[in-house]
CSV table of C-alpha atoms in Angstrom, one decimal:
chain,number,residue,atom,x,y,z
X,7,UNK,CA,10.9,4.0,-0.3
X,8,UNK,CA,7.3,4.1,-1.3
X,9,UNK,CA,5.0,1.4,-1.1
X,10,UNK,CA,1.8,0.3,-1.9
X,11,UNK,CA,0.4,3.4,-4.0
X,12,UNK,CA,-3.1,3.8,-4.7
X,13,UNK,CA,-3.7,7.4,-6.3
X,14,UNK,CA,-6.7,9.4,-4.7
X,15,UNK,CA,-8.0,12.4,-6.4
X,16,UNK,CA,-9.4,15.2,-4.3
X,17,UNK,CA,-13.0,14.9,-5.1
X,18,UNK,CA,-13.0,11.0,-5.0
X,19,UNK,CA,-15.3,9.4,-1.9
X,20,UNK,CA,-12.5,9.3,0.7
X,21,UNK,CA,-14.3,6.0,2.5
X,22,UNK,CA,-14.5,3.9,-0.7
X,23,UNK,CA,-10.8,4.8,-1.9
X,24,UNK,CA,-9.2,3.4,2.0
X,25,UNK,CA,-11.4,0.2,1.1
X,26,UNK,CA,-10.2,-0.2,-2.3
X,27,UNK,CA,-6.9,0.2,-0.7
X,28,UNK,CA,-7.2,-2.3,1.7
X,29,UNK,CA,-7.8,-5.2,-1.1
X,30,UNK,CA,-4.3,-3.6,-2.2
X,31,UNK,CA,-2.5,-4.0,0.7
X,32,UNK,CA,0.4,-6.6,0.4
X,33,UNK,CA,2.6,-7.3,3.4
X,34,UNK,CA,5.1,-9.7,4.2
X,35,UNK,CA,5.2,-9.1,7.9
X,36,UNK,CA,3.4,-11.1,11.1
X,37,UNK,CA,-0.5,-10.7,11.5
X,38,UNK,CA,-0.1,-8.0,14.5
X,39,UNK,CA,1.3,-6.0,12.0
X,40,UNK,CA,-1.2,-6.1,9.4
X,41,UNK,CA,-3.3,-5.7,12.8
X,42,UNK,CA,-1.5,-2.8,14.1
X,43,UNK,CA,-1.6,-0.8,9.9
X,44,UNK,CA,-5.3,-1.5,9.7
X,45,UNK,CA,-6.1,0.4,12.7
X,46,UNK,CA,-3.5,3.6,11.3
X,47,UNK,CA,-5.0,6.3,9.1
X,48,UNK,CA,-3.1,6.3,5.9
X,49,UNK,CA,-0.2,8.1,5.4
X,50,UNK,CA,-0.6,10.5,2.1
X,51,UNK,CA,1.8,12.8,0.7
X,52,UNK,CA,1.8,14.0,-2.9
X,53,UNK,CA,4.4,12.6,-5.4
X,54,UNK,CA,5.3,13.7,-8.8
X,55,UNK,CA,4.9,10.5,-11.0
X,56,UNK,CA,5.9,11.2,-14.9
X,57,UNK,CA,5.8,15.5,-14.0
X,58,UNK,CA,2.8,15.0,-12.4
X,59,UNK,CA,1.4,15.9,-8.9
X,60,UNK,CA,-0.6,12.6,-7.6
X,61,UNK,CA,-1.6,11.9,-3.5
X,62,UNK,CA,-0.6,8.9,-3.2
X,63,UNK,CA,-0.5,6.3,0.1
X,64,UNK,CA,2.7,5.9,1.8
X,65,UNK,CA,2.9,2.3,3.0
X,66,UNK,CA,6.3,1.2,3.7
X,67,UNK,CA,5.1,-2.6,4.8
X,68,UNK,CA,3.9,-3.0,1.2
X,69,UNK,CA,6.5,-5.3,-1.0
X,70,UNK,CA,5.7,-4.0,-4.3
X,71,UNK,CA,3.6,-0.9,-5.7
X,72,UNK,CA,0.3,-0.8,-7.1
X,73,UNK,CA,-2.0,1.5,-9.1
X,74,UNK,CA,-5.0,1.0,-10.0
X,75,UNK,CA,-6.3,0.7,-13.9
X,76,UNK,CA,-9.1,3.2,-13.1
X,77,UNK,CA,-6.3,5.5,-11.8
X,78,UNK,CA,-3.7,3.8,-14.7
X,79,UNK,CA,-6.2,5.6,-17.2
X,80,UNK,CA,-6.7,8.4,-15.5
X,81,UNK,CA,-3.3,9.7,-15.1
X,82,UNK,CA,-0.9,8.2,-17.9
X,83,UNK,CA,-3.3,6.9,-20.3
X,84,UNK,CA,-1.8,8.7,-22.9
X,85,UNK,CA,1.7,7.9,-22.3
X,86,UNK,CA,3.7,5.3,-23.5
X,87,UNK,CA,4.2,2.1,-21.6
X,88,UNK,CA,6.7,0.1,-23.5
X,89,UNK,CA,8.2,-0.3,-27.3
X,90,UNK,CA,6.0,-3.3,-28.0
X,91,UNK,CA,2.7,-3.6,-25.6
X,92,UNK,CA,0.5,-1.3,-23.8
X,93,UNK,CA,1.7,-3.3,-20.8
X,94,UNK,CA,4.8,-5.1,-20.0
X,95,UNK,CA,3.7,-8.7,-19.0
X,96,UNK,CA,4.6,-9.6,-15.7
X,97,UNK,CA,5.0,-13.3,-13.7
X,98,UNK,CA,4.9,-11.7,-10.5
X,99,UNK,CA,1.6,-12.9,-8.2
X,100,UNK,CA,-0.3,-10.6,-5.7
X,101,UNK,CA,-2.0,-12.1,-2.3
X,102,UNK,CA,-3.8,-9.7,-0.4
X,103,UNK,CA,-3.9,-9.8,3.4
X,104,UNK,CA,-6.7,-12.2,3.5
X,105,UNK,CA,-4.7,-14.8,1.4
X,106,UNK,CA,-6.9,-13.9,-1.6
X,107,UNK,CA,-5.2,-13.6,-4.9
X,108,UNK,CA,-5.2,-10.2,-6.8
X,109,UNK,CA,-5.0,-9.9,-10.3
X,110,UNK,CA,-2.4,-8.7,-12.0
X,111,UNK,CA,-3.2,-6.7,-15.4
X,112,UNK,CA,0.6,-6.1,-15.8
X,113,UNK,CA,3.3,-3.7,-14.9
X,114,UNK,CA,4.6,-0.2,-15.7
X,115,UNK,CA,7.6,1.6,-15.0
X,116,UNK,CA,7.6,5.1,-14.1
X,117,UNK,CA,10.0,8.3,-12.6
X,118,UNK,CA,9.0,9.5,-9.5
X,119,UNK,CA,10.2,12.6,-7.5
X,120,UNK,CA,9.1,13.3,-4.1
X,121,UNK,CA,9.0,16.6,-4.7
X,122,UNK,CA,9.1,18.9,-8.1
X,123,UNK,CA,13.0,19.4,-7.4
X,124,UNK,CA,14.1,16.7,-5.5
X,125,UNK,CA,16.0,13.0,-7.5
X,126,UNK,CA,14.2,11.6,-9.7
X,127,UNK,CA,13.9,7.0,-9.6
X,128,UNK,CA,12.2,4.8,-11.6
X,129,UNK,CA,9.9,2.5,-10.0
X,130,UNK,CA,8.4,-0.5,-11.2
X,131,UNK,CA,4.2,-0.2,-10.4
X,132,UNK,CA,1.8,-3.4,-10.6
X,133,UNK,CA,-1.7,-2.2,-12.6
X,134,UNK,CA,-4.4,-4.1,-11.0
């Protein structure tokens, strides 16, 4: 399963991507764990979201996955997003590590492949 995803574009400053990240990070697990994944360097790996090749973060503590708009508009701001809206409205609420709330602008849904040949799923993403 893939978690938390935060695209990062070779080119983009490396050191200010991992801290937009960590405001992203959304775990339902004990402190020591959130201890324990803060001091890990992320795991990347490249996905193909709607046919196209993204590095992504692999978190598999987070409980839902997020993109940012920045990164929303940069890769699928010409597709689609639903029949009615640009976004599909969404009840669900974001707390960060530190118990801060994270705004949610709305959700997506989009297919993603782990590699160009291998089974496509859908997968709900959070746009913050």
């Amino acid at each position: 399963m893939i978690g938390n995803l935060e695209a990062y574009v070779p080119g983009d400053n490396f050191v200010e991507y991992l801290e937009r990240l960590k405001q992203f990070l959304v775990l339902n697990s004990v402190e020591e764990s959130v201890n324990q994944v803060s001091n890990n360097h992320p795991v990347l790996m490249e996905v193909w979201i709607d046919g196209q090749p993204v590095v992504m973060e692999c978190d598999s503590g987070a409980c839902h996955t997020v993109l940012s708009k920045d990164k929303y508009l940069k890769f699928f701001k010409n597709k689609p997003l639903s029949k009615n809206k640009p976004l599909s409205k969404t009840s669900t609420r974001l707390v960060s590590v530190t118990g801060n709330s994270i705004n949610v602008l709305g959700a997506i849904d989009v297919s993603v492949r782990r590699s160009r040949d291998s089974e496509e799923r859908r997968l709900q993403s959070f746009l913050l």
